[in-house]
mmCIF file of N, CA and C in Angstrom:
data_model
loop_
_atom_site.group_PDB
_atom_site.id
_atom_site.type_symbol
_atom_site.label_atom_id
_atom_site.label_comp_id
_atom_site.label_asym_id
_atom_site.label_seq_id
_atom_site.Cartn_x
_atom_site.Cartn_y
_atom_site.Cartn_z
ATOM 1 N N UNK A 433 192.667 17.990 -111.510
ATOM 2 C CA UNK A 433 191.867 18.458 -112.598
ATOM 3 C C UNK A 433 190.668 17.556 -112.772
ATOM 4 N N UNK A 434 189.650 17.774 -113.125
ATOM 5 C CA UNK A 434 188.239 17.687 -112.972
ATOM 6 C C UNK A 434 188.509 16.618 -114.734
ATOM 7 N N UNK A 435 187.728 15.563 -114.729
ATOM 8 C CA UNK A 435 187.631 15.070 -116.395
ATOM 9 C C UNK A 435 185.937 15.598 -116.903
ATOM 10 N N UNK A 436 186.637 16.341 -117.948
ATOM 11 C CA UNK A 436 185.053 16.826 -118.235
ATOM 12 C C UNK A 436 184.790 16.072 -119.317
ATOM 13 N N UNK A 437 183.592 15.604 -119.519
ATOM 14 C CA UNK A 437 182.892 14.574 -120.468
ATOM 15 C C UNK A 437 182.129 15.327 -121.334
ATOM 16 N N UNK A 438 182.197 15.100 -122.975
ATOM 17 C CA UNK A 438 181.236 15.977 -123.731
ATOM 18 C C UNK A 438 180.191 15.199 -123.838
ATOM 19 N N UNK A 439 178.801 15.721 -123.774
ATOM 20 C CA UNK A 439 177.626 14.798 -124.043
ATOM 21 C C UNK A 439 177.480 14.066 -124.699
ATOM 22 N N UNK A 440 177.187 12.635 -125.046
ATOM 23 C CA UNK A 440 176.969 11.770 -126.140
ATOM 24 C C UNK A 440 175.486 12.768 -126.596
ATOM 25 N N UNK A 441 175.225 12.187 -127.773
ATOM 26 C CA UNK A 441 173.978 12.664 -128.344
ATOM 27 C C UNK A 441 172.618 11.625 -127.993
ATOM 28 N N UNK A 442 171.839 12.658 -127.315
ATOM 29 C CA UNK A 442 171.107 12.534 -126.625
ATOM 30 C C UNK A 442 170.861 12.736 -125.574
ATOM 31 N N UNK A 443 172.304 12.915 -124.561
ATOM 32 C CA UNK A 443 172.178 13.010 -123.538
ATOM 33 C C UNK A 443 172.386 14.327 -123.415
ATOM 34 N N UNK A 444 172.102 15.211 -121.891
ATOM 35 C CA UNK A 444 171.759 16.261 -121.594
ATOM 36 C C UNK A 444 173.128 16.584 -120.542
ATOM 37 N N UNK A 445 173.929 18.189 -121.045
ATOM 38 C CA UNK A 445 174.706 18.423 -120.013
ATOM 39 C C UNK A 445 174.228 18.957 -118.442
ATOM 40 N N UNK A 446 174.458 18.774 -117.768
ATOM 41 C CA UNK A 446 174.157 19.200 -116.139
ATOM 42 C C UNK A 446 173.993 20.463 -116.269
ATOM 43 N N UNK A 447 175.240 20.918 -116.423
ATOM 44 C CA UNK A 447 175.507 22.562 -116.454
ATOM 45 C C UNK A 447 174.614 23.387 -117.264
ATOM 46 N N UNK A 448 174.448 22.808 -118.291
ATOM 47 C CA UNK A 448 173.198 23.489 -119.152
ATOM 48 C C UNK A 448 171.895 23.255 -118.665
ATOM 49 N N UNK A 449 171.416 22.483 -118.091
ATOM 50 C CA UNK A 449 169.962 22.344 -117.662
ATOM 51 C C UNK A 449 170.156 22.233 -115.527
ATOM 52 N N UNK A 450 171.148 23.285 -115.616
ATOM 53 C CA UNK A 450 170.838 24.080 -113.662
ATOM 54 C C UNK A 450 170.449 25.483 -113.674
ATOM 55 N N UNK A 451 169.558 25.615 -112.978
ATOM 56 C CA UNK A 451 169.037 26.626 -112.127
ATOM 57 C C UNK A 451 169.980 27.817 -111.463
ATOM 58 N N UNK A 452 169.742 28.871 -111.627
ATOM 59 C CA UNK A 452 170.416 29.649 -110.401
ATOM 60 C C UNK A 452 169.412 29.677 -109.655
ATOM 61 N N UNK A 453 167.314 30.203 -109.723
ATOM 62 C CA UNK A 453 166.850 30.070 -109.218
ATOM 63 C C UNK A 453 166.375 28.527 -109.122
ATOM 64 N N UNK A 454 166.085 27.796 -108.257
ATOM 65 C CA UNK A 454 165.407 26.395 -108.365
ATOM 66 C C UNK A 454 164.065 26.499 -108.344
ATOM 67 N N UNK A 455 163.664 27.677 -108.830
ATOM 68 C CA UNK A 455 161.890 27.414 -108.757
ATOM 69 C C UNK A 455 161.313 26.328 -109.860
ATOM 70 N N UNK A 456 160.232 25.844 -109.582
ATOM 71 C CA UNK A 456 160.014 24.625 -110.550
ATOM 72 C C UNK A 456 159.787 24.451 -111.833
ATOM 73 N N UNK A 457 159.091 25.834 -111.920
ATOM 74 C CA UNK A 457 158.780 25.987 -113.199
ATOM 75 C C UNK A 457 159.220 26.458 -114.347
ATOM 76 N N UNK A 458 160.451 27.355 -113.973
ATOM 77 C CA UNK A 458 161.596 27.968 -114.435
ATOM 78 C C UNK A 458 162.584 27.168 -114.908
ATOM 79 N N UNK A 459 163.108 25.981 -114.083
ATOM 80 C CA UNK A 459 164.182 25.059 -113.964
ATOM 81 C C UNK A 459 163.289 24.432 -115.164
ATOM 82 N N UNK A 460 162.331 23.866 -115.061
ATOM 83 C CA UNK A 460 161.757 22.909 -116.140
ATOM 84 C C UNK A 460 161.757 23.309 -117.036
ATOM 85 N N UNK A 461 161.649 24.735 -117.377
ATOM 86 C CA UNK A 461 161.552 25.277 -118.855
ATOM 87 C C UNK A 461 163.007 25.601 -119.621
ATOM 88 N N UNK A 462 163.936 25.708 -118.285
ATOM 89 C CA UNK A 462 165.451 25.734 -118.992
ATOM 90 C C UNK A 462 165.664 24.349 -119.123
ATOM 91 N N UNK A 463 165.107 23.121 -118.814
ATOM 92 C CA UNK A 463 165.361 22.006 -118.934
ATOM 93 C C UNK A 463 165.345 21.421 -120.022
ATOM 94 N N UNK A 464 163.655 21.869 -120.354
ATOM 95 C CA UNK A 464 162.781 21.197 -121.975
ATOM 96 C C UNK A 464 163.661 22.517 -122.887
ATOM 97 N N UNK A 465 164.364 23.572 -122.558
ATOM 98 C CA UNK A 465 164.802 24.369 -123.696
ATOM 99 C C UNK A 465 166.501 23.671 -124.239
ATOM 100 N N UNK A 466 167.062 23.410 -123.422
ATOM 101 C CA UNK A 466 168.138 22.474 -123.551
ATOM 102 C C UNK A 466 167.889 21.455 -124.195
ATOM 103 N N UNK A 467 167.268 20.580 -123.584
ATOM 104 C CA UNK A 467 167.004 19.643 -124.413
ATOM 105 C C UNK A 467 166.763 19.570 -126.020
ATOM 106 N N UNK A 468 165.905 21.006 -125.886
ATOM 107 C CA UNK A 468 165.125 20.936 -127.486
ATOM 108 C C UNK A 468 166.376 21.596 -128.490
ATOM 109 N N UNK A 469 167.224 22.458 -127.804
ATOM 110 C CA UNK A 469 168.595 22.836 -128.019
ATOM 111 C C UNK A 469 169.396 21.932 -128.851
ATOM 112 N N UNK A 470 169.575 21.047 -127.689
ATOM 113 C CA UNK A 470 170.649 19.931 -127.964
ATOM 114 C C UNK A 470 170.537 18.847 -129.440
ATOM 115 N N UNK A 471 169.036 18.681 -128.954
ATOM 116 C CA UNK A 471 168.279 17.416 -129.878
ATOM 117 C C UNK A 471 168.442 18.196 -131.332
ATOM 118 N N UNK A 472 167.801 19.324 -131.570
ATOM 119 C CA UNK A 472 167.813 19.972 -132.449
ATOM 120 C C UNK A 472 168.761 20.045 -133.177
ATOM 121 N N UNK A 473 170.320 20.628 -132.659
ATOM 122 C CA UNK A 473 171.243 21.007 -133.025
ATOM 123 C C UNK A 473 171.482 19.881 -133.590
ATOM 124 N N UNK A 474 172.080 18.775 -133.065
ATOM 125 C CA UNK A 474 172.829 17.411 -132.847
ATOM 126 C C UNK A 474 171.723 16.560 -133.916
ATOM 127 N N UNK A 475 170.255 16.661 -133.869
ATOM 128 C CA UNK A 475 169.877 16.521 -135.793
ATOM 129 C C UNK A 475 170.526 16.839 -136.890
ATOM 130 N N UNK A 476 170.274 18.357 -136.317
ATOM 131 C CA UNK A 476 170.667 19.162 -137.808
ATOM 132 C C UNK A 476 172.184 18.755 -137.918
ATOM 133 N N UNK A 477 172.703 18.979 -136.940
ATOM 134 C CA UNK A 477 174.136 18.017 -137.635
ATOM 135 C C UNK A 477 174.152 17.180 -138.463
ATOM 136 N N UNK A 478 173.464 16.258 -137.892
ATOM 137 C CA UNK A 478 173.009 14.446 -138.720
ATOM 138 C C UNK A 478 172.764 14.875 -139.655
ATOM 139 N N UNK A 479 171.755 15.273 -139.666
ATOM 140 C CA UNK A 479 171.308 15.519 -141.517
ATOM 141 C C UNK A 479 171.747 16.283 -142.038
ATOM 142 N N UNK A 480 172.674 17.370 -141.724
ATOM 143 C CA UNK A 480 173.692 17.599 -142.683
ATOM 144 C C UNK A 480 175.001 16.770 -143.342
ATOM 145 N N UNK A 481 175.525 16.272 -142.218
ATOM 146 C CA UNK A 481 176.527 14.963 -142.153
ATOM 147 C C UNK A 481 176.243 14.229 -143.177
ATOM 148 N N UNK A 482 174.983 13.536 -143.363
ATOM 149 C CA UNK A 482 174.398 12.648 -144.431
ATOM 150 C C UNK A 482 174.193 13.448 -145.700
ATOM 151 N N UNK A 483 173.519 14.635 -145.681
ATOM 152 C CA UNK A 483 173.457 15.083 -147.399
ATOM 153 C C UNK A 483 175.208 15.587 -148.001
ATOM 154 N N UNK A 484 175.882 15.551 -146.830
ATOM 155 C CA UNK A 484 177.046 15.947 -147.479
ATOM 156 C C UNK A 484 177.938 14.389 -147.797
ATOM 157 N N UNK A 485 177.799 13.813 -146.959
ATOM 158 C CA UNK A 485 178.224 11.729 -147.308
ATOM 159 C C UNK A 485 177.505 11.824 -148.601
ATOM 160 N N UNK A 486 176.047 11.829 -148.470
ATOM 161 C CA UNK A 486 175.286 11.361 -150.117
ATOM 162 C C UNK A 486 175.972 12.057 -151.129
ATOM 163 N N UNK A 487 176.042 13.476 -151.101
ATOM 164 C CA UNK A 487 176.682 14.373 -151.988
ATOM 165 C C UNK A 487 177.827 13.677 -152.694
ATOM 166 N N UNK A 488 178.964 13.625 -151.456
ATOM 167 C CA UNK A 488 180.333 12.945 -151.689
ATOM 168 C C UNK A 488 180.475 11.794 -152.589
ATOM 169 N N UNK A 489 179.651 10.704 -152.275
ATOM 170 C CA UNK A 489 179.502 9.278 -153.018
ATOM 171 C C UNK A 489 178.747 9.803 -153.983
ATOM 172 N N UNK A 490 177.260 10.510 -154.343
ATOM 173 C CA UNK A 490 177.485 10.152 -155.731
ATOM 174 C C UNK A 490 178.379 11.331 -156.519
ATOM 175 N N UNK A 491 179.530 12.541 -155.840
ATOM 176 C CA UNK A 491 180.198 12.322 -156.627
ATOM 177 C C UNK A 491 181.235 11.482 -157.184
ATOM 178 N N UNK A 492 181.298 10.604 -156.162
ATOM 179 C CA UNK A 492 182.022 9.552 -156.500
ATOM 180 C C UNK A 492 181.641 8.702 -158.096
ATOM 181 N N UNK A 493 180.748 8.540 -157.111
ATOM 182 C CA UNK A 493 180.302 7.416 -158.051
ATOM 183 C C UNK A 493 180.102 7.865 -159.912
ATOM 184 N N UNK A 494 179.785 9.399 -159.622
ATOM 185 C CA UNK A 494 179.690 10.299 -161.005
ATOM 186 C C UNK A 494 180.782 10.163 -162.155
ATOM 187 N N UNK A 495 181.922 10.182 -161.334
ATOM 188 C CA UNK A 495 183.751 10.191 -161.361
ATOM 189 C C UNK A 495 183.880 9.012 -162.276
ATOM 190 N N UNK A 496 183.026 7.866 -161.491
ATOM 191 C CA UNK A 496 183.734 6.415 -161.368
ATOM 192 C C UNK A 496 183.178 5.999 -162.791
ATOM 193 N N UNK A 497 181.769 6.239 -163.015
ATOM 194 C CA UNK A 497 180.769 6.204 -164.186
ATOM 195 C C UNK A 497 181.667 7.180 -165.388
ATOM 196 N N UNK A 498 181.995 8.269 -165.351
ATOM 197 C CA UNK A 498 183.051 8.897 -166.270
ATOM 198 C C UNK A 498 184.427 7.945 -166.451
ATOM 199 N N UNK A 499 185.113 7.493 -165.630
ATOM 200 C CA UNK A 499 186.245 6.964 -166.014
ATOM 201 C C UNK A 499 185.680 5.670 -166.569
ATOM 202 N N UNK A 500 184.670 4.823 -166.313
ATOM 203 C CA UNK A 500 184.109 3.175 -167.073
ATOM 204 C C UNK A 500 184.012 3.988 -168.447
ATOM 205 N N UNK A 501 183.077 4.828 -168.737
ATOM 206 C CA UNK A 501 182.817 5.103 -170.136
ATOM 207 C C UNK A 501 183.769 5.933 -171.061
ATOM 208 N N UNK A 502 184.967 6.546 -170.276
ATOM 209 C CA UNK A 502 186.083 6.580 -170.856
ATOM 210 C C UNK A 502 187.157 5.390 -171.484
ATOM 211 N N UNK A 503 187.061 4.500 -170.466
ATOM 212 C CA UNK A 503 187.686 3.512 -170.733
ATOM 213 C C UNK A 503 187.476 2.385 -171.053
ATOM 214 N N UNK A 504 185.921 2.675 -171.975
ATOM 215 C CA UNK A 504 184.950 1.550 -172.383
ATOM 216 C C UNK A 504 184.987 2.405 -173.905
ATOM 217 N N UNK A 505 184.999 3.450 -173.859
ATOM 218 C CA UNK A 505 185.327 4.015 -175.148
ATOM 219 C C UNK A 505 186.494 3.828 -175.934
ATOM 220 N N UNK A 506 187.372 3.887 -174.844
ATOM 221 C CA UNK A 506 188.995 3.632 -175.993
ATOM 222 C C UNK A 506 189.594 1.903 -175.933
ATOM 223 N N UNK A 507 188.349 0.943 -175.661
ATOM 224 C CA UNK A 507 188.625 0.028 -175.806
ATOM 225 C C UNK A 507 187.972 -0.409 -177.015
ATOM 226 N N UNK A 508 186.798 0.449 -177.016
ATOM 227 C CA UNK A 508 185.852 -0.175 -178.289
ATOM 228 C C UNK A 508 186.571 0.521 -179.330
ATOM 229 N N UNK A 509 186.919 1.300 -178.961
ATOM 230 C CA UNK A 509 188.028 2.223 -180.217
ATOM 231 C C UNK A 509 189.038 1.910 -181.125
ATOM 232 N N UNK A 510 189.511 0.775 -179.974
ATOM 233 C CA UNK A 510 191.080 -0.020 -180.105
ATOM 234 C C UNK A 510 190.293 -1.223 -181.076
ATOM 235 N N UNK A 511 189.518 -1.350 -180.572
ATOM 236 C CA UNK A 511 188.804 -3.264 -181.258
ATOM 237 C C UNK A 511 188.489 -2.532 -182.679
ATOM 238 N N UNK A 512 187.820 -1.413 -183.073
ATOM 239 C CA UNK A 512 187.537 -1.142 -183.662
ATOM 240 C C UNK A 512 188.330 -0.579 -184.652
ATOM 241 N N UNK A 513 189.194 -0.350 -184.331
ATOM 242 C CA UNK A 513 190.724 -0.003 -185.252
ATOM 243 C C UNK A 513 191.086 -1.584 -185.780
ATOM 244 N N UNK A 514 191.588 -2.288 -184.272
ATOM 245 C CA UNK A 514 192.022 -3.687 -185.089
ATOM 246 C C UNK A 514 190.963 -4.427 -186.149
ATOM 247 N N UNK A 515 189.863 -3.920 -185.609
ATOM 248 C CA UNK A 515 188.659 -4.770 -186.800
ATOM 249 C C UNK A 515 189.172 -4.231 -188.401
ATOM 250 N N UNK A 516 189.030 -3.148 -188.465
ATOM 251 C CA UNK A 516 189.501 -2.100 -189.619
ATOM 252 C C UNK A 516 190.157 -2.850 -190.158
ATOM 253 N N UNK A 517 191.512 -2.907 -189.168
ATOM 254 C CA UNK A 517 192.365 -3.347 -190.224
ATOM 255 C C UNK A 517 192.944 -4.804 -190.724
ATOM 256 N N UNK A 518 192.131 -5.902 -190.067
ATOM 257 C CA UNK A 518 191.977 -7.197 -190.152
ATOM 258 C C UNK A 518 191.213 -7.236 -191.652
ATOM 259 N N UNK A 519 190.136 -6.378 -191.622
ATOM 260 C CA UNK A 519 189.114 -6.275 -193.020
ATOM 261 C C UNK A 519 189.753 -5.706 -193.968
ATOM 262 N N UNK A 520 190.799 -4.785 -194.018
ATOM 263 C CA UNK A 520 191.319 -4.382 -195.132
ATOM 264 C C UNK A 520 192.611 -5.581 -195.526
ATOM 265 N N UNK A 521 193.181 -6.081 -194.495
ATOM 266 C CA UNK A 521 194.247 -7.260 -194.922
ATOM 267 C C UNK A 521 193.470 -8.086 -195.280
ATOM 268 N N UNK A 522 192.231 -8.415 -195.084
ATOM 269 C CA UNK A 522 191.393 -9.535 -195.782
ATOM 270 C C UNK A 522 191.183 -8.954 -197.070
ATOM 271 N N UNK A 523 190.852 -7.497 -197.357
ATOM 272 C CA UNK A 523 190.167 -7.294 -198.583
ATOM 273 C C UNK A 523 191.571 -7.261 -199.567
ATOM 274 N N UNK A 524 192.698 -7.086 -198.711
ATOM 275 C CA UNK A 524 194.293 -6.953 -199.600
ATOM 276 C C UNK A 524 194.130 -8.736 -200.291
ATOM 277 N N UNK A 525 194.317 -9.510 -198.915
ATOM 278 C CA UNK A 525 194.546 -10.804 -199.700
ATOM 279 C C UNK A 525 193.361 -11.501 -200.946
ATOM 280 N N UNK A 526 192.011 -11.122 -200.826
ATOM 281 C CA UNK A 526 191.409 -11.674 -201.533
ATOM 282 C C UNK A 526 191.355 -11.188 -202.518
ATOM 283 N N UNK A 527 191.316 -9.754 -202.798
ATOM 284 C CA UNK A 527 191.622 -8.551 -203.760
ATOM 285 C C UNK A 527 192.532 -9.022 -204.698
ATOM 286 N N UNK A 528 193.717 -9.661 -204.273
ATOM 287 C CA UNK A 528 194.327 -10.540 -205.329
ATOM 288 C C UNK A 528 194.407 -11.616 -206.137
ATOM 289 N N UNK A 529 193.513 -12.741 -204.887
ATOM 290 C CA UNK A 529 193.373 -13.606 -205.533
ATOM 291 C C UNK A 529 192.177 -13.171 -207.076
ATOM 292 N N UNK A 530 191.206 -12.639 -206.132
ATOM 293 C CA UNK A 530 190.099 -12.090 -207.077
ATOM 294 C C UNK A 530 190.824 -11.798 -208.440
ATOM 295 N N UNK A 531 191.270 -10.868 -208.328
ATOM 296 C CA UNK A 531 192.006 -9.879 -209.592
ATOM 297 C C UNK A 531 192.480 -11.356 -210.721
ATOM 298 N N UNK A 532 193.303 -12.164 -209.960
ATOM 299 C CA UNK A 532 194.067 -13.321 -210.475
ATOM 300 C C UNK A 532 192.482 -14.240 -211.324
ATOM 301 N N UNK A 533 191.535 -14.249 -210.803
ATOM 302 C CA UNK A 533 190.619 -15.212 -211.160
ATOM 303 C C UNK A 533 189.968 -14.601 -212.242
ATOM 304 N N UNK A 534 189.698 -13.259 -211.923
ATOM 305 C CA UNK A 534 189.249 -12.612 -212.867
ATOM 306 C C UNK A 534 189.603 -12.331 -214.130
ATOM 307 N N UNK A 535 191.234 -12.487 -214.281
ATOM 308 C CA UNK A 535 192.288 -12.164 -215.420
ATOM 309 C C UNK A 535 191.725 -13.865 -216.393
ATOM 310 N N UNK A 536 192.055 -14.637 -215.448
ATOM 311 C CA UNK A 536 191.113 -16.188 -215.928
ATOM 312 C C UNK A 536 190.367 -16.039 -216.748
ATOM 313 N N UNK A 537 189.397 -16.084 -215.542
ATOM 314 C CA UNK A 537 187.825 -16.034 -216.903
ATOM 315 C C UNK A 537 187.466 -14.908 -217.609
ATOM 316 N N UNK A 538 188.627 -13.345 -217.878
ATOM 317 C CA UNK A 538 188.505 -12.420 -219.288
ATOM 318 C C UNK A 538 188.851 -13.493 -220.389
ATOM 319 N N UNK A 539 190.196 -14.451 -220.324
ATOM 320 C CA UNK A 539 191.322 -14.994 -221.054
ATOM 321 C C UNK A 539 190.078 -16.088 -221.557
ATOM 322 N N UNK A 540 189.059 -17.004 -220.589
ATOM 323 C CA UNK A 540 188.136 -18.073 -221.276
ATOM 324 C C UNK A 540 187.423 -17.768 -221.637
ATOM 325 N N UNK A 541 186.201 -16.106 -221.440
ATOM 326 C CA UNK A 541 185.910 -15.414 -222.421
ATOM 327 C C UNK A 541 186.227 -15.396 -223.814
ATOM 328 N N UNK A 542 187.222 -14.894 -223.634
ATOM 329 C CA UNK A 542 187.964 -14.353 -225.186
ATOM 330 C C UNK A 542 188.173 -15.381 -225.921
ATOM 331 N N UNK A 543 188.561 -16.349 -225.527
ATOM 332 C CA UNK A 543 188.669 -18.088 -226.335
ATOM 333 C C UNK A 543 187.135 -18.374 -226.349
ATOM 334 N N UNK A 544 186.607 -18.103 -225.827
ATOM 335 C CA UNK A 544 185.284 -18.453 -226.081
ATOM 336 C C UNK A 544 184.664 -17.522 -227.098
ATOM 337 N N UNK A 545 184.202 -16.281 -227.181
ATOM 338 C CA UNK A 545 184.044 -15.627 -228.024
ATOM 339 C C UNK A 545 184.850 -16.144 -229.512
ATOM 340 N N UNK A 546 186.362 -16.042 -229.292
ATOM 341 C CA UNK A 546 187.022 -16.487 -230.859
ATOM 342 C C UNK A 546 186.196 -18.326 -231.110
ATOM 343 N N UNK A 547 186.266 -19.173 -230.245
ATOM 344 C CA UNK A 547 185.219 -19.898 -230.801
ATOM 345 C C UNK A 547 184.224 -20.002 -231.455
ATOM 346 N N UNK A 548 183.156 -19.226 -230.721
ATOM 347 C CA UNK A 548 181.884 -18.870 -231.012
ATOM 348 C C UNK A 548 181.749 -18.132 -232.744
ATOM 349 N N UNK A 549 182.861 -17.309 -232.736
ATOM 350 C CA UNK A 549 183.430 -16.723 -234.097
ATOM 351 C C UNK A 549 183.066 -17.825 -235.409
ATOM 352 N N UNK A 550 184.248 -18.824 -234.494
ATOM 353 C CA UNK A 550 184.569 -19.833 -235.754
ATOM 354 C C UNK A 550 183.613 -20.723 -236.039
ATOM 355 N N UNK A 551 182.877 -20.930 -234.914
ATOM 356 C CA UNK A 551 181.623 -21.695 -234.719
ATOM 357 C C UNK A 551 180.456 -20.820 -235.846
ATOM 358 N N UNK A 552 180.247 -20.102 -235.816
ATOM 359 C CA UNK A 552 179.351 -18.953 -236.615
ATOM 360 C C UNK A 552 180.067 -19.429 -238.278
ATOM 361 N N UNK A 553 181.532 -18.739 -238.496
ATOM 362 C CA UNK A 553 182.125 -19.190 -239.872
ATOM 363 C C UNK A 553 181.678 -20.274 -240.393
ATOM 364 N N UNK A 554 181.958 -21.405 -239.381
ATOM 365 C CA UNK A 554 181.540 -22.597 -239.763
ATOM 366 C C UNK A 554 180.352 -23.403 -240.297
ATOM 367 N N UNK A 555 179.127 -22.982 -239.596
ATOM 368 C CA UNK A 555 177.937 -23.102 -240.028
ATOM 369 C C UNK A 555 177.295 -22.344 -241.276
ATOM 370 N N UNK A 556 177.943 -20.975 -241.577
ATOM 371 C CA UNK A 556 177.872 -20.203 -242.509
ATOM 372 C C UNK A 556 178.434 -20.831 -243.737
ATOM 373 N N UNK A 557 179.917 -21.495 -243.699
ATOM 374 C CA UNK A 557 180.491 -22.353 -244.898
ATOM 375 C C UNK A 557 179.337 -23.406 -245.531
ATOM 376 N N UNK A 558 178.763 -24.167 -243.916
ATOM 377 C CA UNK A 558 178.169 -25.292 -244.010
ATOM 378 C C UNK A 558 177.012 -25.435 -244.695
ATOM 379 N N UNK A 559 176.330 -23.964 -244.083
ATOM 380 C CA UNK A 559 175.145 -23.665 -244.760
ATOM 381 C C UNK A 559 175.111 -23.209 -246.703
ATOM 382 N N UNK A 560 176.086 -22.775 -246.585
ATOM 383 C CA UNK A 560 176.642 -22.322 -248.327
ATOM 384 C C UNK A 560 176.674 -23.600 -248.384
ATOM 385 N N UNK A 561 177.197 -24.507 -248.118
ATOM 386 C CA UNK A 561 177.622 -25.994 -248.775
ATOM 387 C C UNK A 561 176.712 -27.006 -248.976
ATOM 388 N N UNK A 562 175.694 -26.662 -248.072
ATOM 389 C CA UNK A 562 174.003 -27.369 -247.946
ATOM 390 C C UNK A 562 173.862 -27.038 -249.101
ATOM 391 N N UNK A 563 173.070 -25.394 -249.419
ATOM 392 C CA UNK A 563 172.452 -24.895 -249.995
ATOM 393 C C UNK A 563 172.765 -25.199 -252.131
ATOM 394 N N UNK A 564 174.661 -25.719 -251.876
ATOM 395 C CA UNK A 564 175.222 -25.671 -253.141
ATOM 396 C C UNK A 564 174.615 -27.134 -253.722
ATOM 397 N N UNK A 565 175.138 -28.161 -252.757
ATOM 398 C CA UNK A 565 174.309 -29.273 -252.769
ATOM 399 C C UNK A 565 172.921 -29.652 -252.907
ATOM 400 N N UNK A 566 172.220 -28.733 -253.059
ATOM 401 C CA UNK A 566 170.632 -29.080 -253.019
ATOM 402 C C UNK A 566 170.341 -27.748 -254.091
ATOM 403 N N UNK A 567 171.090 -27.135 -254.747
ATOM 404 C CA UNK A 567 170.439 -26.466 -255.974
ATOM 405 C C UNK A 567 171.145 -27.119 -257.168
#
């Protein structure tokens, strides 16, 4: 059995560029038509080969960009939950103390005001008591 070799690209099969007639000018034109055949074809392959590779990767890469911003989303999601609720256990604990401080200074208010009261009475007696003294 005969080993038959398929053309690398570029190169030219025998069988495709022979003659039945060998006239010169004939043979040459099935020669340059093969050729332009071959070259042609064995392009257009290539550059199909490649827009379908490019195609492929960036759908890849389309895929890959969807799953980062999926999974850049439910991370900021997650932080953003735990933030939540770090700020509300902060606003729980201070919320009390607050409340507690605040109950405070109503209570030194109010002693203050009943001061201020007696403070007022007082000057009012005092002033009657001036006034009794000097008429």
């Amino acid at each position: 059995m005969e080993d038959q070799q398929t053309p690398e690209l570029g190169e030219l099969d025998p069988s495709a560029m022979s003659c039945v007639k060998p006239a010169p000018q004939q043979c040459l034109t099935t020669k340059v038509d093969a050729l332009s055949d071959v070259t042609r074809e064995s392009l257009h392959s290539s550059a199909q080969k490649v827009v379908d590779d490019l195609n492929s990767k960036r759908k890849q890469d389309t895929q890959l960009l969807s799953n980062f911003k999926k999974a850049l989303n439910e991370q900021m999601e997650s932080a953003c939950n735990r933030l939540e609720q770090h700020m509300f256990l902060g606003y729980e604990k201070s919320g009390g103390l607050i409340q507690e401080k605040l109950q405070k200074l109503y209570l030194c208010l109010d002693r203050i005001e009943k001061i201020e009261s007696e403070l007022h009475e007082f000057k009012e007696a005092l002033k009657i008591l001036y006034q009794d003294m000097h008429s």
